[in-house]
mmCIF file of C-alpha atoms in Angstrom:
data_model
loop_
_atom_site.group_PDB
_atom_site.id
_atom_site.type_symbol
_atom_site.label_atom_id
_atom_site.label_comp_id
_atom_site.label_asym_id
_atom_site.label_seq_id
_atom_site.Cartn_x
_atom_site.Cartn_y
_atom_site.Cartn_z
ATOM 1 C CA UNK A 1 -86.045 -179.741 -30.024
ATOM 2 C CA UNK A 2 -85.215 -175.829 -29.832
ATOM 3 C CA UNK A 3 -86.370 -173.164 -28.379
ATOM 4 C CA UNK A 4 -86.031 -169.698 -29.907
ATOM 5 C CA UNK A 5 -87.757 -166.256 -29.668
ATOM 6 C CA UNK A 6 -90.144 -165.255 -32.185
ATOM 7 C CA UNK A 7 -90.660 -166.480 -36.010
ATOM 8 C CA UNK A 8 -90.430 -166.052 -39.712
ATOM 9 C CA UNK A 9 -92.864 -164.771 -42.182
ATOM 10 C CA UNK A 10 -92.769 -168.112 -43.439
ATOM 11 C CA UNK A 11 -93.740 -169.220 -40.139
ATOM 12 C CA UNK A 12 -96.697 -167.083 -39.386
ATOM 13 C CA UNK A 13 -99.495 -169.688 -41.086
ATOM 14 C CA UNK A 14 -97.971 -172.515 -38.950
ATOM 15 C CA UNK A 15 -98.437 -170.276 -35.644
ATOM 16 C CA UNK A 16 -101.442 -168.526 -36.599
ATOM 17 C CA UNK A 17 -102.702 -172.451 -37.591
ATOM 18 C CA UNK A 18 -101.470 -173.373 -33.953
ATOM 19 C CA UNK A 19 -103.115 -170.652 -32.021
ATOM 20 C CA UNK A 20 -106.620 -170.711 -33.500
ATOM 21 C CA UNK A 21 -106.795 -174.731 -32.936
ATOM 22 C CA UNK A 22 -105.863 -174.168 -29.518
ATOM 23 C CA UNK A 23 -108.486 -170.989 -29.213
ATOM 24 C CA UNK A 24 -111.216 -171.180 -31.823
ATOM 25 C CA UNK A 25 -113.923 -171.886 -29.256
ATOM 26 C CA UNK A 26 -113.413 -168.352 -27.605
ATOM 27 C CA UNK A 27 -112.312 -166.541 -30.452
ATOM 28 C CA UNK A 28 -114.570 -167.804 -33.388
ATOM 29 C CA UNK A 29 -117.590 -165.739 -31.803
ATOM 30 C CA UNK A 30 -116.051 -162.364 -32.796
ATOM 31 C CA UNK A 31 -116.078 -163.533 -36.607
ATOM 32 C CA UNK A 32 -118.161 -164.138 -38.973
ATOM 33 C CA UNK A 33 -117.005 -167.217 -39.985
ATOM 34 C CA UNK A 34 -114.058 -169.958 -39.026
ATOM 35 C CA UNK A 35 -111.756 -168.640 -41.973
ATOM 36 C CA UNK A 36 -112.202 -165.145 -41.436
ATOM 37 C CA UNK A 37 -111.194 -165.491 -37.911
ATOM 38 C CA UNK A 38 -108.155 -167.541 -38.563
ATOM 39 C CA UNK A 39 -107.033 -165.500 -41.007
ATOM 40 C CA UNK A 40 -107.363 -161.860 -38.872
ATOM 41 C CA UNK A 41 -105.965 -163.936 -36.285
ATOM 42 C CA UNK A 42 -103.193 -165.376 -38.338
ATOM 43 C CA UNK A 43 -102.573 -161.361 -39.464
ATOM 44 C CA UNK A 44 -102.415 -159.942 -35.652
ATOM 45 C CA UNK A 45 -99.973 -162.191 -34.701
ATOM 46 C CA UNK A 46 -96.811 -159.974 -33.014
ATOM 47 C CA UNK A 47 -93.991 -162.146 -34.104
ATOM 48 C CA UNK A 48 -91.522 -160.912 -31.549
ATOM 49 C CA UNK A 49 -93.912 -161.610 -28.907
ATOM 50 C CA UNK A 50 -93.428 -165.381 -29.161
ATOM 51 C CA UNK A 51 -91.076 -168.374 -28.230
ATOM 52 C CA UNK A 52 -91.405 -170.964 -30.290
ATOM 53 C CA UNK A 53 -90.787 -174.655 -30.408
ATOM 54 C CA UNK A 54 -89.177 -176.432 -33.565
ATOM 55 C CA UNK A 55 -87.591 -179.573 -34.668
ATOM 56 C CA UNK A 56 -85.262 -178.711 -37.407
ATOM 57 C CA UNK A 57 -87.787 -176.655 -39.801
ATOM 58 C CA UNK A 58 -90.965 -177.962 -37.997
ATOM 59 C CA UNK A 59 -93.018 -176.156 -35.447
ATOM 60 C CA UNK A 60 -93.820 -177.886 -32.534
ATOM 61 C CA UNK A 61 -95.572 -175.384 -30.500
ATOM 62 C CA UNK A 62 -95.362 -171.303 -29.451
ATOM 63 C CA UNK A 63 -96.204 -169.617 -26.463
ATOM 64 C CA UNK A 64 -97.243 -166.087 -26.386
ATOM 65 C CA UNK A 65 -96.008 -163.445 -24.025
ATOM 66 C CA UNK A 66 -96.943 -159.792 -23.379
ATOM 67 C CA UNK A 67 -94.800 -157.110 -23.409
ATOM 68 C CA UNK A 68 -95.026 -153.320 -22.626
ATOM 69 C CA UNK A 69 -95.742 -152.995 -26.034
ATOM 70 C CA UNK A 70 -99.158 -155.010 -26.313
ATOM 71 C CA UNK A 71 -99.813 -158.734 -26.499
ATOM 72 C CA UNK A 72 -99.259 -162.120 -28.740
ATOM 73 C CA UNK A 73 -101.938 -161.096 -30.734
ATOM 74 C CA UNK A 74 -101.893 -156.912 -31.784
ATOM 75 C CA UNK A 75 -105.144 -156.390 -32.887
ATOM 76 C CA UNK A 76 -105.262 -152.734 -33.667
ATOM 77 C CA UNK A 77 -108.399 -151.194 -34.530
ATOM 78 C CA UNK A 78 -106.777 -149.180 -37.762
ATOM 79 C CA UNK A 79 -105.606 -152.835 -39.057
ATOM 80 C CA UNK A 80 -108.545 -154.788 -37.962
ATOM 81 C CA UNK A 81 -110.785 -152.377 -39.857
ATOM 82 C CA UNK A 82 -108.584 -152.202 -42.846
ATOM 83 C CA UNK A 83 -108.799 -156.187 -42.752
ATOM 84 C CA UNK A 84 -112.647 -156.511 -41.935
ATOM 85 C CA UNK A 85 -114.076 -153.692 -42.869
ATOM 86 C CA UNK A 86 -115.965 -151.026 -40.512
ATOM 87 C CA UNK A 87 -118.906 -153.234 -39.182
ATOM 88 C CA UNK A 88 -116.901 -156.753 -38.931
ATOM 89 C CA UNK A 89 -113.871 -155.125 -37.498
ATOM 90 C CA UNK A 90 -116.367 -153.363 -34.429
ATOM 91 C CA UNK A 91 -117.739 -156.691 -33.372
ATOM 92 C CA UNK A 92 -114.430 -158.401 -33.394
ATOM 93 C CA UNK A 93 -113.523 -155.816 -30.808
ATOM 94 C CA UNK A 94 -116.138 -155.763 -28.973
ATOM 95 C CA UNK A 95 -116.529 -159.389 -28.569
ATOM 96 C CA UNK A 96 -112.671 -159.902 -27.811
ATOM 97 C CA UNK A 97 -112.319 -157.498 -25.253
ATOM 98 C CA UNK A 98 -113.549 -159.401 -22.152
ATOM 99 C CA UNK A 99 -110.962 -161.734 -23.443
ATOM 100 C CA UNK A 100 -108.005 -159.044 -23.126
ATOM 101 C CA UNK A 101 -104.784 -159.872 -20.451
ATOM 102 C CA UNK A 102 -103.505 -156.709 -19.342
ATOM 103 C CA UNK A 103 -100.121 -156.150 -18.276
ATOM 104 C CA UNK A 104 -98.653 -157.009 -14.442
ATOM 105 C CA UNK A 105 -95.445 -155.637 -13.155
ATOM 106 C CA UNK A 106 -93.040 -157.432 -12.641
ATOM 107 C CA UNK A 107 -94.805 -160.454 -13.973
ATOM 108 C CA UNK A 108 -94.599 -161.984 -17.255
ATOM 109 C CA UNK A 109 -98.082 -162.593 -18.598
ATOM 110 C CA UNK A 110 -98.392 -165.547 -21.196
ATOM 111 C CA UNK A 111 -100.178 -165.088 -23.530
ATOM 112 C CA UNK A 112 -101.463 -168.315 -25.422
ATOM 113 C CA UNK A 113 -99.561 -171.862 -25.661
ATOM 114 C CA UNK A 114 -100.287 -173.776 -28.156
ATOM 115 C CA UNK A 115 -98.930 -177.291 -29.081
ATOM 116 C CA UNK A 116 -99.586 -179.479 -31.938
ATOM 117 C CA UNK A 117 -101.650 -182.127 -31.730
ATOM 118 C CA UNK A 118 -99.122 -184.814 -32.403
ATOM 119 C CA UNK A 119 -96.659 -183.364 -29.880
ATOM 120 C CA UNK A 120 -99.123 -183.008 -26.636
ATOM 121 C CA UNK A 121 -97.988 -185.127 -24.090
ATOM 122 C CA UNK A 122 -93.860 -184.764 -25.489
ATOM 123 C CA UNK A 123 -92.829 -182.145 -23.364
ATOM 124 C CA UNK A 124 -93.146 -179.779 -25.965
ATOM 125 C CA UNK A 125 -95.498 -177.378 -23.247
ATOM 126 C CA UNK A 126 -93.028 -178.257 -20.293
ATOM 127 C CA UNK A 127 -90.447 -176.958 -22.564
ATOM 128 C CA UNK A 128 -92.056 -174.059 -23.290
ATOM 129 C CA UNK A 129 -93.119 -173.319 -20.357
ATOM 130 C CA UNK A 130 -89.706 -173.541 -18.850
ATOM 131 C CA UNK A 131 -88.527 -171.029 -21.463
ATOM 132 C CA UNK A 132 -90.714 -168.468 -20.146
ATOM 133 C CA UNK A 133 -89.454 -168.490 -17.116
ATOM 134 C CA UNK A 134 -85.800 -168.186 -18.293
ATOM 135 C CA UNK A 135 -87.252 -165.325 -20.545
ATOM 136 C CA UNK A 136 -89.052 -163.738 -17.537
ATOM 137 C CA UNK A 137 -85.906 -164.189 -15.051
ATOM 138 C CA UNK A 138 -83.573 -162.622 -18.011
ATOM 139 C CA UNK A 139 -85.880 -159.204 -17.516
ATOM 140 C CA UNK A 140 -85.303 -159.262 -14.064
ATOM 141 C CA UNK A 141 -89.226 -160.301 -13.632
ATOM 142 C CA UNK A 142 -90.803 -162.169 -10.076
ATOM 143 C CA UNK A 143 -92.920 -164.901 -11.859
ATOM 144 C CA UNK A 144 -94.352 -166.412 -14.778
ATOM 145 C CA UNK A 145 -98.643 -165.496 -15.104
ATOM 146 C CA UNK A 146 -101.413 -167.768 -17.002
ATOM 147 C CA UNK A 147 -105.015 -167.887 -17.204
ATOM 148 C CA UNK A 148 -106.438 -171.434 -17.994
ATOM 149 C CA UNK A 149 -110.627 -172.012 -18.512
ATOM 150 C CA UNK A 150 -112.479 -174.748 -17.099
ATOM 151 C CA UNK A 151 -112.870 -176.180 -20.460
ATOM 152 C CA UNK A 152 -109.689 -177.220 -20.436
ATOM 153 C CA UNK A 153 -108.249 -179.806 -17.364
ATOM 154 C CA UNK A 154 -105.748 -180.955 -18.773
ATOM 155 C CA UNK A 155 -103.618 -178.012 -19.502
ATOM 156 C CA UNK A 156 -104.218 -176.672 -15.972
ATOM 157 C CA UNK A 157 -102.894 -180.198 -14.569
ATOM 158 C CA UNK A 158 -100.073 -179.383 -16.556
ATOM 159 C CA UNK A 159 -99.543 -175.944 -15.195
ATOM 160 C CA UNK A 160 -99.908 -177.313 -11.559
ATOM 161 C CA UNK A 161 -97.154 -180.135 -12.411
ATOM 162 C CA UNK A 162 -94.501 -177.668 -13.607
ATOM 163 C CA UNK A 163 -95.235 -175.174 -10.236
ATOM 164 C CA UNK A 164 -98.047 -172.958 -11.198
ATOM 165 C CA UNK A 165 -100.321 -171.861 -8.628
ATOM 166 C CA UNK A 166 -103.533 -170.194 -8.178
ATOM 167 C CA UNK A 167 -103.626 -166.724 -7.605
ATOM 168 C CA UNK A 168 -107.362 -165.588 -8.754
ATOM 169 C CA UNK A 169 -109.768 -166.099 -10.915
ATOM 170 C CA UNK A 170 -113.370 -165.232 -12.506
ATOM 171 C CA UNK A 171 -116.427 -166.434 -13.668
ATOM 172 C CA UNK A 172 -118.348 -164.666 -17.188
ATOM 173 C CA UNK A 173 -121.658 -165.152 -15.613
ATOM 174 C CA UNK A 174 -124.180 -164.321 -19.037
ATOM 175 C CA UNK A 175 -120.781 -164.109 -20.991
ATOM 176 C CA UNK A 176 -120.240 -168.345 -20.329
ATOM 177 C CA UNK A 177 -122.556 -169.343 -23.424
ATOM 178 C CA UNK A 178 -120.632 -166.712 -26.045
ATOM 179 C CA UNK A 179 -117.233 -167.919 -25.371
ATOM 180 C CA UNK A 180 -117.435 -171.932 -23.943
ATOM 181 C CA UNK A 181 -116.549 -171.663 -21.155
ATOM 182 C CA UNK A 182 -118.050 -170.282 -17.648
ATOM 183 C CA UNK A 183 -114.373 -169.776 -15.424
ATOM 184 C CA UNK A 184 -111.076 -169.242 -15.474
ATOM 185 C CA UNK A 185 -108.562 -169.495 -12.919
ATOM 186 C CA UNK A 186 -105.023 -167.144 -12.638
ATOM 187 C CA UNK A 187 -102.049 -169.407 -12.024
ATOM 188 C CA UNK A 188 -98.360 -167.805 -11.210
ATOM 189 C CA UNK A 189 -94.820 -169.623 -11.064
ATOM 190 C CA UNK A 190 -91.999 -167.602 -9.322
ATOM 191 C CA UNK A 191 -88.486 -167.541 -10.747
ATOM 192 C CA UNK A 192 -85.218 -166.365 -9.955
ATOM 193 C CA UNK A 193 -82.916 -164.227 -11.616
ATOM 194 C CA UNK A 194 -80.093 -166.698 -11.820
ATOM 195 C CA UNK A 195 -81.578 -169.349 -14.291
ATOM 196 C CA UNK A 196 -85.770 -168.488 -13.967
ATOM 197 C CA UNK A 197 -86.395 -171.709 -11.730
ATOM 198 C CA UNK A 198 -88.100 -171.821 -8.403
#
């Protein structure tokens, strides 16, 4: 397995296929339907803003990352509406926008891993994960941020297990029956510049 940043136009339906399994529940309500959400999704996704996990030809898993340029997935509201149209393209923004990860300094933000289904359990996330901090360390950054929801135990066991802690958190109140889930938790992993370990 490798571990490289970003991928190919002939990539992009493998990732985009990747990142809506992993995040249909909280993204499907801003669509009208499963394929038109996978498909806008599939669109938005920044390329460079991704390290990505293959064997040989085959992606394993990706793992977003924001930049000071925007996030893994650049949903612009110029594009979005050219996609959507006027009316489809408001809701989408309006129901994705609780959902937004804004920039820290001095803190890489992840922004969405995603492994496949057949590789969970493989190391394919620890991998990842420990790619990010290598990336993070190379631009001189303090630590390695994620947000994982309640929903989902297993990933934040997996977080803990590779040194994430919790730094915050929030609940959607109302929000909880829209999106799946009721609360999240922050969770941070320092590195150092020599190598991105703790």
């Amino acid at each position: 397995m490798e571990i490289g940043r970003g991928f190919s136009s002939a990539e992009r339906a493998r990732v985009g296929a990747l990142y809506w399994e992993a995040f249909a529940a909280e993204l499907s309500p801003a669509f009208g339907d499963e394929a038109t959400g996978r498909a806008e999704i599939t669109a938005s996704l920044s390329a460079d803003r991704f390290l990505v996990a293959r064997r040989g030809t085959e992606v394993l898993g990706v793992c977003g990352f924001r930049t000071a340029d925007g996030g893994a997935v650049d949903q612009t509201w110029r594009a979005t509406r050219s996609r959507l149209g006027w009316t489809a393209a408001l809701r989408a923004t309006a129901v994705l926008a609780p959902l937004h990860r804004g920039p820290v300094p001095g803190v890489l933000v992840l922004d969405g891993l995603c492994v496949a289904a057949d590789r969970r359990g493989a190391g394919t996330g620890s991998a990842l994960l420990t790619a990010a901090a290598d990336l993070a360390a190379r631009r001189g950054e303090r630590a390695v941020q994620l947000s994982v929801v309640d929903t989902n135990p297993r990933a934040e066991a997996l977080y803990r297990r590779r040194g994430f802690t919790v730094v915050g958190g929030g609940d959607l109140g109302p929000l909880a029956g829209i999106y799946g889930f009721r609360r999240y938790r922050t969770l941070q992993r320092a590195v150092h510049p020599a190598g991105g370990r703790p």
